[in-house]
mmCIF file of N, CA, C and O in Angstrom:
data_model
loop_
_atom_site.group_PDB
_atom_site.id
_atom_site.type_symbol
_atom_site.label_atom_id
_atom_site.label_comp_id
_atom_site.label_asym_id
_atom_site.label_seq_id
_atom_site.Cartn_x
_atom_site.Cartn_y
_atom_site.Cartn_z
ATOM 1 N N MET P 1 32.503 15.957 -19.381
ATOM 2 C CA MET P 1 32.450 16.709 -20.619
ATOM 3 C C MET P 1 31.351 17.763 -20.497
ATOM 4 O O MET P 1 30.309 17.512 -19.919
ATOM 5 N N GLN P 2 31.628 18.909 -21.075
ATOM 6 C CA GLN P 2 30.659 19.996 -21.066
ATOM 7 C C GLN P 2 30.116 20.172 -22.482
ATOM 8 O O GLN P 2 30.876 20.229 -23.451
ATOM 9 N N TYR P 3 28.784 20.250 -22.580
ATOM 10 C CA TYR P 3 28.155 20.456 -23.879
ATOM 11 C C TYR P 3 28.310 21.920 -24.261
ATOM 12 O O TYR P 3 27.894 22.812 -23.534
ATOM 13 N N LEU P 4 28.912 22.183 -25.433
ATOM 14 C CA LEU P 4 29.176 23.545 -25.879
ATOM 15 C C LEU P 4 28.126 24.077 -26.844
ATOM 16 O O LEU P 4 27.554 25.136 -26.638
ATOM 17 N N TYR P 5 27.881 23.344 -27.938
ATOM 18 C CA TYR P 5 26.956 23.825 -28.959
ATOM 19 C C TYR P 5 26.639 22.699 -29.932
ATOM 20 O O TYR P 5 27.263 21.645 -29.913
ATOM 21 N N ARG P 6 25.680 22.972 -30.785
ATOM 22 C CA ARG P 6 25.318 22.035 -31.838
ATOM 23 C C ARG P 6 25.686 22.668 -33.162
ATOM 24 O O ARG P 6 25.245 23.772 -33.483
ATOM 25 N N ASP P 7 26.525 21.991 -33.919
ATOM 26 C CA ASP P 7 26.818 22.506 -35.256
ATOM 27 C C ASP P 7 25.837 21.854 -36.227
ATOM 28 O O ASP P 7 24.842 21.273 -35.814
ATOM 29 N N ALA P 8 26.086 21.940 -37.493
ATOM 30 C CA ALA P 8 25.132 21.461 -38.495
ATOM 31 C C ALA P 8 24.756 19.990 -38.291
ATOM 32 O O ALA P 8 23.594 19.622 -38.421
ATOM 33 N N ASP P 9 25.721 19.160 -37.948
ATOM 34 C CA ASP P 9 25.459 17.728 -37.863
ATOM 35 C C ASP P 9 25.646 17.134 -36.471
ATOM 36 O O ASP P 9 24.996 16.152 -36.136
ATOM 37 N N ASP P 10 26.543 17.674 -35.694
ATOM 38 C CA ASP P 10 26.952 17.033 -34.446
ATOM 39 C C ASP P 10 26.741 17.911 -33.220
ATOM 40 O O ASP P 10 26.554 19.121 -33.324
ATOM 41 N N TYR P 11 26.838 17.273 -32.065
ATOM 42 C CA TYR P 11 26.867 17.958 -30.772
ATOM 43 C C TYR P 11 28.335 18.066 -30.372
ATOM 44 O O TYR P 11 29.072 17.083 -30.455
ATOM 45 N N VAL P 12 28.770 19.247 -29.961
ATOM 46 C CA VAL P 12 30.177 19.455 -29.632
ATOM 47 C C VAL P 12 30.330 19.547 -28.111
ATOM 48 O O VAL P 12 29.667 20.353 -27.456
ATOM 49 N N PHE P 13 31.204 18.696 -27.573
ATOM 50 C CA PHE P 13 31.499 18.649 -26.151
ATOM 51 C C PHE P 13 32.954 19.041 -25.938
ATOM 52 O O PHE P 13 33.789 18.897 -26.824
ATOM 53 N N MET P 14 33.255 19.523 -24.720
ATOM 54 C CA MET P 14 34.627 19.886 -24.373
ATOM 55 C C MET P 14 35.027 19.139 -23.106
ATOM 56 O O MET P 14 34.283 19.113 -22.127
ATOM 57 N N ASP P 15 36.209 18.556 -23.135
ATOM 58 C CA ASP P 15 36.790 17.936 -21.955
ATOM 59 C C ASP P 15 37.345 19.059 -21.083
ATOM 60 O O ASP P 15 38.260 19.772 -21.497
ATOM 61 N N SER P 16 36.802 19.246 -19.893
ATOM 62 C CA SER P 16 37.184 20.364 -19.022
ATOM 63 C C SER P 16 38.617 20.269 -18.517
ATOM 64 O O SER P 16 39.201 21.271 -18.117
ATOM 65 N N SER P 17 39.207 19.082 -18.529
ATOM 66 C CA SER P 17 40.569 18.939 -18.011
ATOM 67 C C SER P 17 41.633 19.394 -19.007
ATOM 68 O O SER P 17 42.668 19.924 -18.619
ATOM 69 N N ASN P 18 41.392 19.188 -20.307
ATOM 70 C CA ASN P 18 42.417 19.557 -21.291
ATOM 71 C C ASN P 18 41.868 20.427 -22.433
ATOM 72 O O ASN P 18 42.583 20.718 -23.374
ATOM 73 N N TYR P 19 40.583 20.793 -22.348
ATOM 74 C CA TYR P 19 39.927 21.685 -23.315
ATOM 75 C C TYR P 19 39.832 21.115 -24.730
ATOM 76 O O TYR P 19 39.580 21.841 -25.672
ATOM 77 N N GLU P 20 40.029 19.817 -24.882
ATOM 78 C CA GLU P 20 39.845 19.199 -26.191
ATOM 79 C C GLU P 20 38.364 19.103 -26.494
ATOM 80 O O GLU P 20 37.551 18.861 -25.616
ATOM 81 N N GLN P 21 38.024 19.302 -27.767
ATOM 82 C CA GLN P 21 36.625 19.237 -28.178
ATOM 83 C C GLN P 21 36.358 17.937 -28.928
ATOM 84 O O GLN P 21 37.223 17.425 -29.633
ATOM 85 N N LEU P 22 35.133 17.442 -28.741
ATOM 86 C CA LEU P 22 34.731 16.189 -29.360
ATOM 87 C C LEU P 22 33.383 16.397 -30.041
ATOM 88 O O LEU P 22 32.424 16.846 -29.402
ATOM 89 N N ALA P 23 33.315 16.113 -31.340
ATOM 90 C CA ALA P 23 32.056 16.202 -32.090
ATOM 91 C C ALA P 23 31.362 14.854 -32.002
ATOM 92 O O ALA P 23 31.943 13.820 -32.337
ATOM 93 N N VAL P 24 30.117 14.855 -31.529
ATOM 94 C CA VAL P 24 29.380 13.618 -31.292
ATOM 95 C C VAL P 24 28.132 13.601 -32.176
ATOM 96 O O VAL P 24 27.312 14.518 -32.108
ATOM 97 N N PRO P 25 27.966 12.556 -32.993
ATOM 98 C CA PRO P 25 26.773 12.476 -33.834
ATOM 99 C C PRO P 25 25.520 12.219 -32.979
ATOM 100 O O PRO P 25 25.602 11.575 -31.937
ATOM 101 N N PRO P 26 24.364 12.717 -33.409
ATOM 102 C CA PRO P 26 23.124 12.538 -32.644
ATOM 103 C C PRO P 26 22.800 11.078 -32.336
ATOM 104 O O PRO P 26 22.277 10.770 -31.273
ATOM 105 N N ALA P 27 23.101 10.181 -33.249
ATOM 106 C CA ALA P 27 22.800 8.764 -33.030
ATOM 107 C C ALA P 27 23.537 8.205 -31.815
ATOM 108 O O ALA P 27 23.030 7.313 -31.136
ATOM 109 N N SER P 28 24.706 8.739 -31.506
ATOM 110 C CA SER P 28 25.475 8.278 -30.351
ATOM 111 C C SER P 28 24.861 8.724 -29.035
ATOM 112 O O SER P 28 25.070 8.095 -28.003
ATOM 113 N N LEU P 29 24.103 9.819 -29.059
ATOM 114 C CA LEU P 29 23.492 10.341 -27.838
ATOM 115 C C LEU P 29 22.104 9.770 -27.588
ATOM 116 O O LEU P 29 21.632 9.758 -26.446
ATOM 117 N N GLY P 30 21.432 9.340 -28.639
ATOM 118 C CA GLY P 30 20.084 8.806 -28.489
ATOM 119 C C GLY P 30 19.136 9.864 -27.936
ATOM 120 O O GLY P 30 19.224 11.042 -28.272
ATOM 121 N N ASP P 31 18.229 9.459 -27.042
ATOM 122 C CA ASP P 31 17.253 10.374 -26.454
ATOM 123 C C ASP P 31 17.878 11.381 -25.498
ATOM 124 O O ASP P 31 17.244 12.367 -25.138
ATOM 125 N N SER P 32 19.107 11.167 -25.083
ATOM 126 C CA SER P 32 19.773 12.099 -24.166
ATOM 127 C C SER P 32 19.879 13.495 -24.750
ATOM 128 O O SER P 32 19.870 14.483 -24.015
ATOM 129 N N SER P 33 19.939 13.592 -26.065
ATOM 130 C CA SER P 33 20.065 14.906 -26.706
ATOM 131 C C SER P 33 18.854 15.791 -26.434
ATOM 132 O O SER P 33 18.954 17.010 -26.490
ATOM 133 N N ASN P 34 17.711 15.189 -26.119
ATOM 134 C CA ASN P 34 16.503 15.967 -25.825
ATOM 135 C C ASN P 34 16.617 16.751 -24.522
ATOM 136 O O ASN P 34 15.811 17.635 -24.271
ATOM 137 N N TYR P 35 17.581 16.399 -23.693
ATOM 138 C CA TYR P 35 17.708 17.013 -22.379
ATOM 139 C C TYR P 35 18.983 17.832 -22.219
ATOM 140 O O TYR P 35 19.288 18.283 -21.131
ATOM 141 N N LEU P 36 19.737 18.036 -23.281
ATOM 142 C CA LEU P 36 20.998 18.785 -23.215
ATOM 143 C C LEU P 36 20.785 20.266 -23.465
ATOM 144 O O LEU P 36 20.160 20.651 -24.450
ATOM 145 N N LYS P 37 21.339 21.086 -22.583
ATOM 146 C CA LYS P 37 21.363 22.539 -22.771
ATOM 147 C C LYS P 37 22.818 22.975 -22.813
ATOM 148 O O LYS P 37 23.686 22.352 -22.204
ATOM 149 N N VAL P 38 23.083 24.059 -23.517
ATOM 150 C CA VAL P 38 24.439 24.584 -23.615
ATOM 151 C C VAL P 38 24.983 24.835 -22.212
ATOM 152 O O VAL P 38 24.314 25.419 -21.364
ATOM 153 N N GLY P 39 26.189 24.353 -21.968
ATOM 154 C CA GLY P 39 26.844 24.537 -20.677
ATOM 155 C C GLY P 39 26.635 23.391 -19.713
ATOM 156 O O GLY P 39 27.316 23.305 -18.693
ATOM 157 N N ASP P 40 25.693 22.484 -20.003
ATOM 158 C CA ASP P 40 25.446 21.347 -19.118
ATOM 159 C C ASP P 40 26.582 20.343 -19.204
ATOM 160 O O ASP P 40 27.252 20.212 -20.223
ATOM 161 N N GLY P 41 26.752 19.619 -18.130
ATOM 162 C CA GLY P 41 27.750 18.561 -18.085
ATOM 163 C C GLY P 41 27.126 17.215 -18.403
ATOM 164 O O GLY P 41 25.944 16.989 -18.177
ATOM 165 N N ALA P 42 27.923 16.318 -18.937
ATOM 166 C CA ALA P 42 27.489 14.953 -19.228
ATOM 167 C C ALA P 42 28.714 14.051 -19.162
ATOM 168 O O ALA P 42 29.828 14.493 -19.418
ATOM 169 N N ILE P 43 28.483 12.819 -18.799
ATOM 170 C CA ILE P 43 29.568 11.835 -18.817
ATOM 171 C C ILE P 43 29.347 10.955 -20.039
ATOM 172 O O ILE P 43 28.322 10.281 -20.147
ATOM 173 N N LEU P 44 30.289 11.013 -20.965
ATOM 174 C CA LEU P 44 30.222 10.197 -22.171
ATOM 175 C C LEU P 44 31.026 8.930 -21.915
ATOM 176 O O LEU P 44 32.226 8.993 -21.665
ATOM 177 N N GLN P 45 30.359 7.797 -21.946
ATOM 178 C CA GLN P 45 31.015 6.516 -21.715
ATOM 179 C C GLN P 45 31.587 6.022 -23.036
ATOM 180 O O GLN P 45 30.860 5.844 -24.000
ATOM 181 N N LEU P 46 32.878 5.855 -23.060
ATOM 182 C CA LEU P 46 33.558 5.470 -24.292
ATOM 183 C C LEU P 46 34.094 4.047 -24.205
ATOM 184 O O LEU P 46 34.553 3.604 -23.152
ATOM 185 N N TYR P 47 34.042 3.353 -25.313
ATOM 186 C CA TYR P 47 34.715 2.075 -25.487
ATOM 187 C C TYR P 47 35.577 2.238 -26.724
ATOM 188 O O TYR P 47 35.074 2.273 -27.849
ATOM 189 N N GLY P 48 36.864 2.437 -26.511
ATOM 190 C CA GLY P 48 37.743 2.808 -27.615
ATOM 191 C C GLY P 48 37.396 4.223 -28.036
ATOM 192 O O GLY P 48 37.412 5.143 -27.238
ATOM 193 N N ASP P 49 37.013 4.404 -29.275
ATOM 194 C CA ASP P 49 36.585 5.715 -29.778
ATOM 195 C C ASP P 49 35.073 5.818 -29.924
ATOM 196 O O ASP P 49 34.566 6.818 -30.412
ATOM 197 N N GLU P 50 34.354 4.777 -29.511
ATOM 198 C CA GLU P 50 32.902 4.748 -29.695
ATOM 199 C C GLU P 50 32.171 5.091 -28.397
ATOM 200 O O GLU P 50 32.526 4.591 -27.325
ATOM 201 N N ILE P 51 31.157 5.942 -28.495
ATOM 202 C CA ILE P 51 30.340 6.294 -27.334
ATOM 203 C C ILE P 51 29.302 5.193 -27.149
ATOM 204 O O ILE P 51 28.517 4.909 -28.053
ATOM 205 N N VAL P 52 29.317 4.575 -25.964
ATOM 206 C CA VAL P 52 28.394 3.469 -25.695
ATOM 207 C C VAL P 52 27.321 3.849 -24.680
ATOM 208 O O VAL P 52 26.403 3.088 -24.430
ATOM 209 N N GLY P 53 27.432 5.038 -24.083
ATOM 210 C CA GLY P 53 26.430 5.478 -23.122
ATOM 211 C C GLY P 53 26.632 6.933 -22.752
ATOM 212 O O GLY P 53 27.718 7.496 -22.938
ATOM 213 N N VAL P 54 25.577 7.539 -22.233
ATOM 214 C CA VAL P 54 25.618 8.941 -21.825
ATOM 215 C C VAL P 54 24.941 9.056 -20.464
ATOM 216 O O VAL P 54 23.814 8.591 -20.293
ATOM 217 N N ASP P 55 25.642 9.630 -19.493
ATOM 218 C CA ASP P 55 25.073 9.898 -18.180
ATOM 219 C C ASP P 55 24.822 11.389 -18.051
ATOM 220 O O ASP P 55 25.749 12.192 -18.160
ATOM 221 N N LEU P 56 23.561 11.745 -17.826
ATOM 222 C CA LEU P 56 23.172 13.135 -17.637
ATOM 223 C C LEU P 56 22.954 13.399 -16.152
ATOM 224 O O LEU P 56 22.840 12.462 -15.364
ATOM 225 N N PRO P 57 22.848 14.672 -15.761
ATOM 226 C CA PRO P 57 22.509 14.970 -14.372
ATOM 227 C C PRO P 57 21.181 14.301 -13.999
ATOM 228 O O PRO P 57 20.344 14.018 -14.857
ATOM 229 N N ALA P 58 20.969 14.073 -12.692
ATOM 230 C CA ALA P 58 19.758 13.407 -12.227
ATOM 231 C C ALA P 58 18.500 14.190 -12.590
ATOM 232 O O ALA P 58 17.432 13.616 -12.780
ATOM 233 N N SER P 59 18.613 15.515 -12.684
ATOM 234 C CA SER P 59 17.459 16.326 -13.090
ATOM 235 C C SER P 59 17.946 17.508 -13.913
ATOM 236 O O SER P 59 19.078 17.954 -13.770
ATOM 237 N N VAL P 60 17.087 17.967 -14.790
ATOM 238 C CA VAL P 60 17.371 19.145 -15.609
ATOM 239 C C VAL P 60 16.146 20.043 -15.603
ATOM 240 O O VAL P 60 15.018 19.574 -15.475
ATOM 241 N N GLU P 61 16.360 21.342 -15.723
ATOM 242 C CA GLU P 61 15.262 22.294 -15.841
ATOM 243 C C GLU P 61 15.203 22.770 -17.277
ATOM 244 O O GLU P 61 16.168 23.320 -17.794
ATOM 245 N N LEU P 62 14.064 22.545 -17.921
ATOM 246 C CA LEU P 62 13.862 22.971 -19.295
ATOM 247 C C LEU P 62 12.674 23.919 -19.343
ATOM 248 O O LEU P 62 11.658 23.694 -18.685
ATOM 249 N N THR P 63 12.798 24.962 -20.118
ATOM 250 C CA THR P 63 11.743 25.952 -20.261
ATOM 251 C C THR P 63 10.830 25.566 -21.417
ATOM 252 O O THR P 63 11.301 25.181 -22.487
ATOM 253 N N VAL P 64 9.522 25.672 -21.201
ATOM 254 C CA VAL P 64 8.558 25.452 -22.277
ATOM 255 C C VAL P 64 8.557 26.712 -23.130
ATOM 256 O O VAL P 64 8.314 27.807 -22.640
ATOM 257 N N THR P 65 8.874 26.576 -24.414
ATOM 258 C CA THR P 65 8.956 27.736 -25.303
ATOM 259 C C THR P 65 7.690 27.951 -26.117
ATOM 260 O O THR P 65 7.453 29.049 -26.605
ATOM 261 N N GLU P 66 6.888 26.904 -26.280
ATOM 262 C CA GLU P 66 5.665 27.050 -27.055
ATOM 263 C C GLU P 66 4.673 25.975 -26.627
ATOM 264 O O GLU P 66 5.040 24.830 -26.397
ATOM 265 N N THR P 67 3.419 26.376 -26.506
ATOM 266 C CA THR P 67 2.359 25.428 -26.196
ATOM 267 C C THR P 67 1.025 25.995 -26.664
ATOM 268 O O THR P 67 0.889 27.196 -26.860
ATOM 269 N N GLU P 68 0.076 25.134 -26.858
ATOM 270 C CA GLU P 68 -1.251 25.584 -27.250
ATOM 271 C C GLU P 68 -1.952 26.166 -26.028
ATOM 272 O O GLU P 68 -1.707 25.725 -24.899
ATOM 273 N N PRO P 69 -2.835 27.139 -26.239
ATOM 274 C CA PRO P 69 -3.563 27.683 -25.091
ATOM 275 C C PRO P 69 -4.515 26.646 -24.511
ATOM 276 O O PRO P 69 -4.997 25.763 -25.213
ATOM 277 N N GLY P 70 -4.741 26.752 -23.198
ATOM 278 C CA GLY P 70 -5.685 25.860 -22.552
ATOM 279 C C GLY P 70 -7.113 26.256 -22.874
ATOM 280 O O GLY P 70 -7.389 27.381 -23.292
ATOM 281 N N ILE P 71 -8.019 25.338 -22.707
ATOM 282 C CA ILE P 71 -9.430 25.592 -22.955
ATOM 283 C C ILE P 71 -10.131 25.687 -21.611
ATOM 284 O O ILE P 71 -9.925 24.847 -20.738
ATOM 285 N N GLN P 72 -10.941 26.712 -21.433
ATOM 286 C CA GLN P 72 -11.665 26.901 -20.179
ATOM 287 C C GLN P 72 -12.449 25.631 -19.847
ATOM 288 O O GLN P 72 -13.151 25.093 -20.678
ATOM 289 N N GLY P 73 -12.285 25.146 -18.633
ATOM 290 C CA GLY P 73 -12.988 23.950 -18.198
ATOM 291 C C GLY P 73 -12.229 22.668 -18.476
ATOM 292 O O GLY P 73 -12.647 21.599 -18.062
ATOM 293 N N ASP P 74 -11.095 22.749 -19.170
ATOM 294 C CA ASP P 74 -10.295 21.564 -19.489
ATOM 295 C C ASP P 74 -9.272 21.323 -18.385
ATOM 296 O O ASP P 74 -8.088 21.467 -18.568
ATOM 297 N N ARG P 75 -9.753 20.968 -17.218
ATOM 298 C CA ARG P 75 -8.866 20.755 -16.073
ATOM 299 C C ARG P 75 -8.971 19.325 -15.560
ATOM 300 O O ARG P 75 -8.730 19.058 -14.402
ATOM 301 N N VAL P 76 -9.331 18.429 -16.412
ATOM 302 C CA VAL P 76 -9.468 17.033 -16.049
ATOM 303 C C VAL P 76 -8.090 16.486 -15.690
ATOM 304 O O VAL P 76 -7.100 16.758 -16.353
ATOM 305 N N SER P 77 -8.033 15.733 -14.635
ATOM 306 C CA SER P 77 -6.766 15.125 -14.218
ATOM 307 C C SER P 77 -6.214 14.269 -15.350
ATOM 308 O O SER P 77 -6.906 13.438 -15.916
ATOM 309 N N GLY P 78 -4.963 14.478 -15.673
ATOM 310 C CA GLY P 78 -4.309 13.698 -16.717
ATOM 311 C C GLY P 78 -4.430 14.283 -18.112
ATOM 312 O O GLY P 78 -3.893 13.719 -19.056
ATOM 313 N N ALA P 79 -5.149 15.400 -18.288
ATOM 314 C CA ALA P 79 -5.263 16.005 -19.616
ATOM 315 C C ALA P 79 -3.896 16.501 -20.063
ATOM 316 O O ALA P 79 -3.134 17.041 -19.281
ATOM 317 N N ARG P 80 -3.561 16.311 -21.327
ATOM 318 C CA ARG P 80 -2.255 16.694 -21.863
ATOM 319 C C ARG P 80 -2.431 17.514 -23.122
ATOM 320 O O ARG P 80 -3.408 17.366 -23.849
ATOM 321 N N LYS P 81 -1.443 18.386 -23.390
ATOM 322 C CA LYS P 81 -1.420 19.146 -24.637
ATOM 323 C C LYS P 81 0.028 19.219 -25.110
ATOM 324 O O LYS P 81 0.960 19.085 -24.322
ATOM 325 N N PRO P 82 0.253 19.412 -26.417
ATOM 326 C CA PRO P 82 1.623 19.454 -26.942
ATOM 327 C C PRO P 82 2.383 20.679 -26.428
ATOM 328 O O PRO P 82 1.814 21.753 -26.257
ATOM 329 N N ALA P 83 3.686 20.488 -26.187
ATOM 330 C CA ALA P 83 4.555 21.583 -25.746
ATOM 331 C C ALA P 83 5.930 21.393 -26.374
ATOM 332 O O ALA P 83 6.411 20.278 -26.506
ATOM 333 N N THR P 84 6.558 22.503 -26.752
ATOM 334 C CA THR P 84 7.918 22.477 -27.270
ATOM 335 C C THR P 84 8.837 23.038 -26.191
ATOM 336 O O THR P 84 8.564 24.092 -25.624
ATOM 337 N N LEU P 85 9.938 22.332 -25.914
ATOM 338 C CA LEU P 85 10.884 22.757 -24.890
ATOM 339 C C LEU P 85 12.031 23.539 -25.518
ATOM 340 O O LEU P 85 12.213 23.535 -26.726
ATOM 341 N N GLU P 86 12.829 24.196 -24.684
ATOM 342 C CA GLU P 86 13.926 25.028 -25.186
ATOM 343 C C GLU P 86 14.946 24.245 -25.982
ATOM 344 O O GLU P 86 15.681 24.808 -26.778
ATOM 345 N N THR P 87 15.012 22.940 -25.822
ATOM 346 C CA THR P 87 15.934 22.120 -26.598
ATOM 347 C C THR P 87 15.327 21.719 -27.938
ATOM 348 O O THR P 87 15.891 20.910 -28.648
ATOM 349 N N ALA P 88 14.159 22.277 -28.260
ATOM 350 C CA ALA P 88 13.406 22.012 -29.492
ATOM 351 C C ALA P 88 12.772 20.631 -29.489
ATOM 352 O O ALA P 88 12.266 20.168 -30.493
ATOM 353 N N TRP P 89 12.776 19.979 -28.351
ATOM 354 C CA TRP P 89 12.144 18.676 -28.206
ATOM 355 C C TRP P 89 10.671 18.876 -27.947
ATOM 356 O O TRP P 89 10.266 19.743 -27.179
ATOM 357 N N TRP P 90 9.824 18.060 -28.559
ATOM 358 C CA TRP P 90 8.382 18.150 -28.410
ATOM 359 C C TRP P 90 7.938 17.169 -27.345
ATOM 360 O O TRP P 90 8.371 16.024 -27.312
ATOM 361 N N SER P 91 7.092 17.618 -26.447
ATOM 362 C CA SER P 91 6.607 16.795 -25.353
ATOM 363 C C SER P 91 5.115 17.028 -25.164
ATOM 364 O O SER P 91 4.520 17.866 -25.817
ATOM 365 N N ARG P 92 4.524 16.326 -24.236
ATOM 366 C CA ARG P 92 3.142 16.578 -23.847
ATOM 367 C C ARG P 92 3.170 17.037 -22.400
ATOM 368 O O ARG P 92 3.706 16.371 -21.542
ATOM 369 N N SER P 93 2.595 18.225 -22.160
ATOM 370 C CA SER P 93 2.605 18.801 -20.815
ATOM 371 C C SER P 93 1.203 18.754 -20.208
ATOM 372 O O SER P 93 0.210 18.652 -20.932
ATOM 373 N N PRO P 94 1.119 18.859 -18.880
ATOM 374 C CA PRO P 94 -0.208 18.905 -18.261
ATOM 375 C C PRO P 94 -0.990 20.097 -18.781
ATOM 376 O O PRO P 94 -0.450 21.162 -18.997
ATOM 377 N N SER P 95 -2.263 19.908 -18.990
ATOM 378 C CA SER P 95 -3.128 20.963 -19.505
ATOM 379 C C SER P 95 -3.671 21.777 -18.351
ATOM 380 O O SER P 95 -4.113 21.247 -17.355
ATOM 381 N N SER P 96 -3.620 23.101 -18.486
ATOM 382 C CA SER P 96 -4.235 23.992 -17.503
ATOM 383 C C SER P 96 -4.694 25.236 -18.228
ATOM 384 O O SER P 96 -4.153 25.614 -19.256
ATOM 385 N N SER P 97 -5.675 25.889 -17.686
ATOM 386 C CA SER P 97 -6.241 27.067 -18.337
ATOM 387 C C SER P 97 -6.060 28.272 -17.438
ATOM 388 O O SER P 97 -6.265 28.190 -16.230
ATOM 389 N N THR P 98 -5.654 29.400 -18.034
ATOM 390 C CA THR P 98 -5.512 30.632 -17.255
ATOM 391 C C THR P 98 -6.349 31.752 -17.855
ATOM 392 O O THR P 98 -6.085 32.904 -17.634
ATOM 393 N N SER P 99 -7.352 31.403 -18.647
ATOM 394 C CA SER P 99 -8.152 32.446 -19.300
ATOM 395 C C SER P 99 -9.065 33.131 -18.297
ATOM 396 O O SER P 99 -9.439 32.567 -17.277
ATOM 397 N N THR P 100 -9.372 34.392 -18.559
ATOM 398 C CA THR P 100 -10.256 35.153 -17.694
ATOM 399 C C THR P 100 -11.513 35.511 -18.445
ATOM 400 O O THR P 100 -11.505 35.662 -19.665
ATOM 401 N N THR P 101 -12.603 35.608 -17.738
ATOM 402 C CA THR P 101 -13.852 35.971 -18.404
ATOM 403 C C THR P 101 -14.451 37.191 -17.778
ATOM 404 O O THR P 101 -14.197 37.535 -16.671
#
């Protein structure tokens, strides 16, 4: 299944073999929705009409769209700061500073 878009309530997928679309509620995807980008493929495991699991690619590339600026000297190993990814999911990213003096 290919992820097409998110409408008001659901995630819409398309079966590439017959072009049928399936609206999937967020609760059925669980945390997998944090890693979905438009056009990505996913395997939706169905039992009858119910989604019981989601298989995503082994790795995904997500762009950081927003983060707080680093603080000069804050390069301690393991330091983290909040970051928002392109899927609108909030994460904690490694802290680094690029300020010039």
